[in-house]
Amino acid sequence: MIKTLTELGQALNTLYPTRYLKFNRKEDEQFIVYTDEGQEDFFADGIVQAEITVVDIDFYSPTKDILAERRIKDLLRQNELSYDVGNTIFLQQEDLYMITFTVYLLDSYEK
């Protein structure tokens, strides 16, 4: 089960070349860039009950690839990760399509 940002990056890298924040060179094929967007903690009775790290996974491809997107969704589902999927956008300057998956990594505190 994926619990950390590092584990998420390693799992994504099994599907496509993956880097945190950015690639240092232009990729010709499909690749992933993921970023930590901060935390949305869950409070109850004035106490943090769970830390939720929000992560954006940006998938880049020279073509719209529904099967590749399905592979990413399957990986997230298999690891029981909550996620939202954004709209696919075309980055004209880069000549690439990009779709963002927003993932919520949960670290809950057991009593």
Short mmCIF file of the C-alpha atoms (twelve columns), coordinates in Angstrom:
data_MODEL
# 
_entry.id   MODEL 
# 
loop_
_atom_site.group_PDB 
_atom_site.id 
_atom_site.type_symbol 
_atom_site.label_atom_id 
_atom_site.label_alt_id 
_atom_site.label_comp_id 
_atom_site.label_asym_id 
_atom_site.label_seq_id 
_atom_site.Cartn_x 
_atom_site.Cartn_y 
_atom_site.Cartn_z 
_atom_site.pdbx_PDB_model_num 
ATOM 1   C CA . MET A 1   0.000   0.000  0.000   1 
ATOM 2   C CA . ILE A 2   1.350   3.446  -0.943  1 
ATOM 3   C CA . LYS A 3   1.598   5.763  2.071   1 
ATOM 4   C CA . THR A 4   4.346   8.269  1.206   1 
ATOM 5   C CA . LEU A 5   5.291   10.647 -1.582  1 
ATOM 6   C CA . THR A 6   8.427   8.589  -2.291  1 
ATOM 7   C CA . GLU A 7   6.442   5.352  -2.565  1 
ATOM 8   C CA . LEU A 8   3.991   7.055  -4.929  1 
ATOM 9   C CA . GLY A 9   6.836   8.267  -7.153  1 
ATOM 10  C CA . GLN A 10  8.396   4.793  -7.240  1 
ATOM 11  C CA . ALA A 11  5.081   3.173  -8.156  1 
ATOM 12  C CA . LEU A 12  4.395   5.686  -10.936 1 
ATOM 13  C CA . ASN A 13  7.914   5.152  -12.291 1 
ATOM 14  C CA . THR A 14  7.028   1.497  -12.944 1 
ATOM 15  C CA . LEU A 15  4.483   2.772  -15.494 1 
ATOM 16  C CA . TYR A 16  6.241   5.761  -17.105 1 
ATOM 17  C CA . PRO A 17  9.409   7.799  -16.498 1 
ATOM 18  C CA . THR A 18  8.553   9.843  -13.407 1 
ATOM 19  C CA . ARG A 19  10.176  12.823 -11.687 1 
ATOM 20  C CA . TYR A 20  9.326   15.067 -8.761  1 
ATOM 21  C CA . LEU A 21  8.695   18.737 -9.735  1 
ATOM 22  C CA . LYS A 22  10.211  18.675 -13.249 1 
ATOM 23  C CA . PHE A 23  12.244  16.884 -15.903 1 
ATOM 24  C CA . ASN A 24  15.626  18.399 -16.659 1 
ATOM 25  C CA . ARG A 25  15.355  17.513 -20.332 1 
ATOM 26  C CA . LYS A 26  12.561  17.307 -22.862 1 
ATOM 27  C CA . GLU A 27  11.001  13.889 -23.068 1 
ATOM 28  C CA . ASP A 28  9.844   12.605 -26.450 1 
ATOM 29  C CA . GLU A 29  7.593   9.931  -25.016 1 
ATOM 30  C CA . GLN A 30  5.048   9.798  -22.238 1 
ATOM 31  C CA . PHE A 31  6.160   10.859 -18.778 1 
ATOM 32  C CA . ILE A 32  4.886   11.915 -15.356 1 
ATOM 33  C CA . VAL A 33  5.745   14.857 -13.131 1 
ATOM 34  C CA . TYR A 34  4.321   14.892 -9.609  1 
ATOM 35  C CA . THR A 35  4.264   17.663 -7.016  1 
ATOM 36  C CA . ASP A 36  3.337   17.966 -3.361  1 
ATOM 37  C CA . GLU A 37  0.549   20.548 -3.158  1 
ATOM 38  C CA . GLY A 38  0.458   20.714 0.647   1 
ATOM 39  C CA . GLN A 39  -1.763  19.248 3.327   1 
ATOM 40  C CA . GLU A 40  -5.473  19.245 4.090   1 
ATOM 41  C CA . ASP A 41  -5.567  17.817 7.594   1 
ATOM 42  C CA . PHE A 42  -8.708  16.423 9.196   1 
ATOM 43  C CA . PHE A 43  -9.471  17.759 12.680  1 
ATOM 44  C CA . ALA A 44  -11.921 16.525 15.303  1 
ATOM 45  C CA . ASP A 45  -12.249 17.926 18.820  1 
ATOM 46  C CA . GLY A 46  -9.364  20.294 18.100  1 
ATOM 47  C CA . ILE A 47  -6.965  17.408 17.390  1 
ATOM 48  C CA . VAL A 48  -5.464  16.327 14.073  1 
ATOM 49  C CA . GLN A 49  -7.006  12.920 13.355  1 
ATOM 50  C CA . ALA A 50  -5.463  12.474 9.907   1 
ATOM 51  C CA . GLU A 51  -2.870  14.192 7.761   1 
ATOM 52  C CA . ILE A 52  -3.830  14.282 4.104   1 
ATOM 53  C CA . THR A 53  -1.069  15.139 1.642   1 
ATOM 54  C CA . VAL A 54  -2.393  16.453 -1.670  1 
ATOM 55  C CA . VAL A 55  -0.315  15.421 -4.686  1 
ATOM 56  C CA . ASP A 56  -0.779  16.450 -8.323  1 
ATOM 57  C CA . ILE A 57  0.285   13.857 -10.877 1 
ATOM 58  C CA . ASP A 58  0.699   15.425 -14.335 1 
ATOM 59  C CA . PHE A 59  0.761   12.882 -17.158 1 
ATOM 60  C CA . TYR A 60  2.240   14.151 -20.434 1 
ATOM 61  C CA . SER A 61  1.828   12.464 -23.800 1 
ATOM 62  C CA . PRO A 62  2.317   13.422 -27.467 1 
ATOM 63  C CA . THR A 63  -1.177  11.993 -28.125 1 
ATOM 64  C CA . LYS A 64  -4.362  11.630 -26.101 1 
ATOM 65  C CA . ASP A 65  -3.863  8.139  -24.624 1 
ATOM 66  C CA . ILE A 66  -6.881  6.760  -22.776 1 
ATOM 67  C CA . LEU A 67  -5.194  3.386  -22.133 1 
ATOM 68  C CA . ALA A 68  -2.220  5.098  -20.452 1 
ATOM 69  C CA . GLU A 69  -4.596  7.110  -18.299 1 
ATOM 70  C CA . ARG A 70  -6.389  3.867  -17.378 1 
ATOM 71  C CA . ARG A 71  -3.053  2.347  -16.235 1 
ATOM 72  C CA . ILE A 72  -2.515  5.265  -13.870 1 
ATOM 73  C CA . LYS A 73  -6.076  5.019  -12.533 1 
ATOM 74  C CA . ASP A 74  -5.653  1.266  -12.022 1 
ATOM 75  C CA . LEU A 75  -2.442  1.792  -10.046 1 
ATOM 76  C CA . LEU A 76  -4.181  4.357  -7.832  1 
ATOM 77  C CA . ARG A 77  -7.202  2.083  -7.303  1 
ATOM 78  C CA . GLN A 78  -5.052  -0.973 -6.553  1 
ATOM 79  C CA . ASN A 79  -3.361  1.050  -3.811  1 
ATOM 80  C CA . GLU A 80  -6.710  2.326  -2.488  1 
ATOM 81  C CA . LEU A 81  -5.791  5.968  -3.115  1 
ATOM 82  C CA . SER A 82  -8.495  8.605  -3.459  1 
ATOM 83  C CA . TYR A 83  -8.079  10.754 -6.551  1 
ATOM 84  C CA . ASP A 84  -9.723  13.291 -8.834  1 
ATOM 85  C CA . VAL A 85  -9.080  13.595 -12.563 1 
ATOM 86  C CA . GLY A 86  -8.854  16.960 -14.296 1 
ATOM 87  C CA . ASN A 87  -9.572  17.803 -17.908 1 
ATOM 88  C CA . THR A 88  -7.045  16.968 -20.590 1 
ATOM 89  C CA . ILE A 89  -5.386  20.084 -21.948 1 
ATOM 90  C CA . PHE A 90  -3.155  20.559 -24.970 1 
ATOM 91  C CA . LEU A 91  0.063   22.468 -24.297 1 
ATOM 92  C CA . GLN A 92  0.663   24.119 -27.636 1 
ATOM 93  C CA . GLN A 93  4.240   25.300 -26.931 1 
ATOM 94  C CA . GLU A 94  5.271   21.829 -25.791 1 
ATOM 95  C CA . ASP A 95  3.161   19.988 -28.398 1 
ATOM 96  C CA . LEU A 96  1.951   17.664 -25.607 1 
ATOM 97  C CA . TYR A 97  -1.282  16.671 -23.949 1 
ATOM 98  C CA . MET A 98  -1.456  16.860 -20.159 1 
ATOM 99  C CA . ILE A 99  -3.949  15.430 -17.703 1 
ATOM 100 C CA . THR A 100 -3.740  15.947 -13.944 1 
ATOM 101 C CA . PHE A 101 -4.666  13.366 -11.330 1 
ATOM 102 C CA . THR A 102 -4.984  14.831 -7.843  1 
ATOM 103 C CA . VAL A 103 -4.217  12.183 -5.225  1 
ATOM 104 C CA . TYR A 104 -4.824  12.265 -1.483  1 
ATOM 105 C CA . LEU A 105 -2.286  10.385 0.654   1 
ATOM 106 C CA . LEU A 106 -3.819  9.659  4.044   1 
ATOM 107 C CA . ASP A 107 -1.851  9.213  7.254   1 
ATOM 108 C CA . SER A 108 -4.355  8.630  10.041  1 
ATOM 109 C CA . TYR A 109 -3.529  8.386  13.707  1 
ATOM 110 C CA . GLU A 110 -4.592  5.263  15.557  1 
ATOM 111 C CA . LYS A 111 -5.564  5.517  19.210  1 
# 
